[in-house]
Coordinates of C-alpha atoms in Angstrom, one line a residue:
M61 CA 0.0 0.0 0.0
T62 CA 1.4 3.4 -1.0
T63 CA 1.7 5.9 1.8
P64 CA 0.1 9.2 0.7
P65 CA 2.5 12.1 0.7
A66 CA 2.5 14.3 3.8
P67 CA 0.7 17.6 3.5
T68 CA 3.0 20.5 2.8
S69 CA 2.9 23.7 4.8
P70 CA 2.2 26.9 2.9
S71 CA 5.4 28.7 1.8
L72 CA 6.1 32.3 2.3
A73 CA 5.4 32.8 -1.4
D74 CA 1.9 31.3 -0.8
L75 CA 1.3 33.7 2.1
R76 CA 2.3 36.7 0.0
E77 CA -0.4 35.8 -2.5
L78 CA -3.0 36.1 0.2
T79 CA -2.1 39.5 1.8
P80 CA -0.7 42.9 0.9
A81 CA 1.2 42.8 4.2
R82 CA 4.9 42.7 4.0
V83 CA 5.8 39.1 4.7
G84 CA 8.6 37.0 3.3
L85 CA 10.5 39.9 1.8
G86 CA 13.8 38.2 2.0
R87 CA 17.1 40.0 2.8
S88 CA 20.3 41.1 1.3
G89 CA 22.9 40.6 3.9
A90 CA 21.5 42.3 7.0
S91 CA 19.2 44.6 5.0
L92 CA 16.1 44.4 2.9
P93 CA 16.4 43.6 -0.8
T94 CA 16.5 46.8 -3.0
D95 CA 13.0 46.0 -4.5
A96 CA 11.4 45.6 -1.1
L97 CA 13.0 48.8 0.2
L98 CA 11.9 50.8 -2.9
S99 CA 8.4 49.4 -2.6
F100 CA 8.2 50.4 1.1
T101 CA 9.5 53.9 0.4
L102 CA 6.9 54.4 -2.4
D103 CA 4.0 53.2 -0.2
H104 CA 5.2 55.4 2.6
A105 CA 5.2 58.4 0.3
R106 CA 1.7 57.5 -1.0
A107 CA 0.4 57.4 2.6
R108 CA 2.0 60.8 3.4
D109 CA 0.5 62.3 0.3
A110 CA -2.9 60.9 1.2
V111 CA -2.7 62.7 4.6
H112 CA -1.8 66.0 3.0
A113 CA -4.0 65.8 -0.1
A114 CA -6.6 68.6 -0.6
F115 CA -10.2 67.9 0.1
D116 CA -12.0 68.2 -3.2
V117 CA -15.3 69.7 -1.9
S118 CA -16.2 71.1 -5.3
G119 CA -15.6 67.8 -7.0
I120 CA -17.7 65.9 -4.5
A121 CA -20.5 68.5 -4.8
A122 CA -20.5 68.1 -8.6
G123 CA -20.6 64.3 -8.2
L124 CA -23.5 64.6 -5.7
A125 CA -25.3 67.0 -8.1
G126 CA -25.4 64.1 -10.6
L127 CA -27.4 62.2 -8.0
G128 CA -29.8 65.0 -7.3
I129 CA -28.1 65.9 -4.0
T130 CA -27.0 69.4 -3.0
P131 CA -24.7 69.2 0.0
L132 CA -24.3 71.8 2.7
E133 CA -20.7 72.8 3.3
V134 CA -19.2 73.3 6.8
S135 CA -15.7 73.5 8.4
S136 CA -14.3 72.6 11.7
Q137 CA -12.1 74.9 13.8
A138 CA -9.0 73.4 12.2
H139 CA -8.6 75.8 9.3
S140 CA -5.3 74.4 8.0
R141 CA -4.0 71.0 7.6
R142 CA -1.2 71.8 10.1
D143 CA -3.8 72.7 12.7
Y144 CA -5.8 69.6 11.9
L145 CA -2.9 67.3 12.4
R146 CA -1.5 69.0 15.5
R147 CA -4.7 69.8 17.2
P148 CA -7.2 66.9 16.9
D149 CA -9.6 68.7 19.3
L150 CA -10.2 71.5 16.7
G151 CA -11.4 69.0 14.2
R152 CA -14.2 67.9 16.5
M153 CA -15.8 71.3 16.7
L154 CA -17.6 73.4 14.1
D155 CA -16.3 76.9 13.5
S156 CA -18.7 79.7 14.4
A157 CA -19.7 80.5 10.8
S158 CA -20.5 76.9 10.0
R159 CA -22.5 76.5 13.1
R160 CA -24.6 79.6 12.3
S161 CA -25.1 78.4 8.7
L162 CA -26.4 75.0 9.9
E163 CA -28.7 76.6 12.4
K164 CA -30.2 78.8 9.7
C165 CA -30.5 76.1 7.0
G166 CA -34.0 75.2 8.0
I167 CA -33.3 71.5 8.8
T168 CA -34.4 70.8 12.3
A169 CA -35.3 67.1 12.1
C170 CA -34.3 64.3 9.7
P171 CA -34.3 60.5 10.0
C172 CA -30.8 60.2 8.6
A173 CA -28.0 62.7 7.9
I174 CA -24.9 61.9 5.9
V175 CA -21.7 63.8 6.6
I176 CA -18.7 63.5 4.3
G177 CA -15.5 64.4 6.1
D178 CA -12.0 64.6 4.8
G179 CA -10.4 62.9 7.9
L180 CA -6.9 61.6 7.7
S181 CA -7.1 60.6 4.1
P182 CA -8.8 63.2 1.9
T183 CA -7.7 61.0 -1.0
A184 CA -10.0 58.3 0.1
V185 CA -13.0 60.6 0.4
N186 CA -12.3 62.2 -3.0
V187 CA -12.2 58.8 -4.7
H188 CA -14.9 56.8 -2.9
A189 CA -17.5 59.0 -1.2
V190 CA -19.7 59.8 -4.1
E191 CA -19.8 56.3 -5.5
L192 CA -20.6 54.9 -2.0
I193 CA -23.5 57.3 -1.7
R194 CA -24.7 56.3 -5.2
H195 CA -25.1 52.8 -3.9
L196 CA -26.3 53.7 -0.4
V197 CA -29.1 56.2 -1.0
P198 CA -31.3 53.7 -3.0
R199 CA -30.9 51.1 -0.3
L200 CA -32.0 53.6 2.3
A201 CA -34.9 54.6 0.2
A202 CA -36.0 50.9 -0.2
D203 CA -36.2 50.9 3.6
K204 CA -38.2 54.2 3.5
I205 CA -35.3 56.1 5.1
E206 CA -34.6 59.5 3.7
A207 CA -31.2 61.1 3.7
G208 CA -32.6 64.4 4.9
A209 CA -29.3 66.2 4.9
V210 CA -25.9 65.6 3.2
I211 CA -23.1 67.8 4.6
A212 CA -19.5 68.1 3.3
A213 CA -17.2 68.9 6.3
S214 CA -13.7 70.1 5.9
G215 CA -11.1 69.5 8.6
A216 CA -13.3 66.8 10.1
R217 CA -12.7 64.3 12.8
V218 CA -15.3 61.6 13.4
A219 CA -16.8 63.4 16.5
L220 CA -17.6 66.5 14.4
G221 CA -20.6 64.6 13.2
D222 CA -22.0 64.6 16.7
E223 CA -22.3 68.4 16.7
I224 CA -23.6 68.5 13.1
G225 CA -26.2 65.8 13.7
A226 CA -27.4 67.5 16.9
I227 CA -28.0 70.8 15.0
V228 CA -29.9 69.2 12.1
G229 CA -31.9 66.9 14.4
A230 CA -30.7 63.7 12.9
R231 CA -32.0 60.5 14.4
M232 CA -29.1 58.6 12.7
L233 CA -25.9 60.0 11.5
V234 CA -23.6 58.3 8.9
M235 CA -20.1 59.8 8.8
L236 CA -18.0 58.9 5.8
I237 CA -14.4 59.8 6.5
G238 CA -10.9 59.1 5.3
E239 CA -9.2 56.5 7.5
R240 CA -5.6 56.8 8.7
P241 CA -3.6 55.7 5.6
G242 CA -1.6 52.5 5.8
L243 CA 1.3 51.3 3.7
S244 CA -1.0 48.9 1.7
A245 CA -4.2 51.2 1.6
P246 CA -3.7 54.9 1.5
D247 CA -7.2 55.5 0.2
S248 CA -9.4 53.6 2.7
L249 CA -12.8 55.0 3.5
G250 CA -14.6 54.4 6.8
A251 CA -18.3 54.8 7.8
Y252 CA -19.3 55.7 11.3
L253 CA -22.9 55.4 12.4
T254 CA -24.3 57.1 15.5
F255 CA -27.9 57.0 16.8
A256 CA -29.2 60.3 18.2
P257 CA -25.8 62.2 17.8
R258 CA -24.9 64.8 20.3
I259 CA -21.7 66.3 21.7
G260 CA -20.0 64.2 24.3
L261 CA -20.5 60.7 22.8
T262 CA -17.6 58.3 22.5
D263 CA -16.6 55.6 19.9
A264 CA -18.4 53.1 22.1
D265 CA -21.6 54.7 20.9
R266 CA -20.8 54.2 17.2
N267 CA -20.6 51.4 14.7
C268 CA -17.8 51.5 12.1
I269 CA -17.5 49.9 8.8
S270 CA -13.9 50.2 7.6
N271 CA -11.7 49.3 4.6
I272 CA -13.9 50.6 1.9
H273 CA -11.7 50.8 -1.2
H274 CA -11.0 49.0 -4.5
A275 CA -9.0 46.2 -2.9
G276 CA -11.2 46.1 0.2
L277 CA -14.9 46.2 0.9
S278 CA -16.8 47.0 -2.3
Y279 CA -19.3 49.9 -2.6
A280 CA -22.2 47.5 -2.9
E281 CA -21.2 45.4 0.1
A282 CA -20.5 48.5 2.2
A283 CA -23.9 50.1 1.3
F284 CA -25.7 46.9 2.2
R285 CA -24.1 46.8 5.6
I286 CA -24.5 50.5 6.3
S287 CA -28.2 50.4 5.3
W288 CA -28.7 47.3 7.5
L289 CA -27.1 49.1 10.5
V290 CA -29.1 52.3 9.9
R291 CA -32.4 50.4 9.6
E292 CA -31.8 48.3 12.7
G293 CA -30.2 51.2 14.7
L294 CA -33.3 53.3 14.1
A295 CA -35.7 50.4 14.9
R296 CA -33.8 49.5 18.1
Q297 CA -32.8 53.1 18.9
I298 CA -29.1 52.1 19.5
T299 CA -25.7 52.0 17.9
G300 CA -22.3 51.1 19.2
V301 CA -21.5 48.2 21.4
A302 CA -25.2 47.5 21.9
L303 CA -25.7 46.9 18.1
K304 CA -24.0 43.9 16.5
D305 CA -23.8 43.5 12.7
E306 CA -26.0 40.6 12.0
S307 CA -26.5 41.5 8.3
G308 CA -24.7 38.3 7.2
G309 CA -22.6 40.4 4.7
G310 CA -18.9 40.1 4.4
S311 CA -16.3 39.7 7.1
S312 CA -17.1 40.8 10.6
R313 CA -13.7 42.4 10.9
N314 CA -15.0 45.2 8.6
A315 CA -17.9 46.2 10.9
L316 CA -16.9 46.8 14.4
P317 CA -18.7 48.6 17.2
G318 CA -16.3 51.3 18.5
C319 CA -13.8 50.7 15.7
D320 CA -11.3 53.6 15.5
K321 CA -9.1 53.8 12.4
S322 CA -9.7 57.5 11.8
D323 CA -8.2 58.9 15.0
T324 CA -11.4 60.5 16.2

């Protein structure tokens, strides 16, 4: 009787096919091979560029206009990228002009508000936000949930949505924001959901769907999961650690209560 060959363990080359993480790079003496070093340097530069990219508010507004949506525009108290990066607290508060503008816009109650914030990767928002909203709005409409306000927020941290949502009377707030760039994904978009937003909430009160980009979670899958969480959050009047993603869509690692990749 022939003995079957013993199963072989995956090689490092096999593992590299399964992940963009830097595994099995090899070495040249005590250093990285030149190709690996150059690849690292390029990805690091791309991540830095994503952090310092300009937030294309006009481009996003034009894209939303094609969907029949006219966004309101607001700014945080971080009026420069330097201030935004050095003073995270300023990105969590509206400047006085934006607050007055929202208070006068005439929106005092809406079932769901969508905020588009630049976050730590304006590149991600510029590339993905409009297409995600294109997939999301019809799903919300199918559940008879209206996006009563869409707001583009410059210099935004996640918690800026709490103040915005409180002013426009949102029962549910969806914050689309650029996540902290990584060496394998400089353009990853995150979505944070908060029921009854108000100043003083923490990430434990939110649900987060992360890794929305071309090599990560697709627009269709992200829209499905966001709409499920919006519908269930409104029905149960909760978000955060009390609301688990039971939509059955995708990998659970992409929808975490209290997830923080955006440095709120």
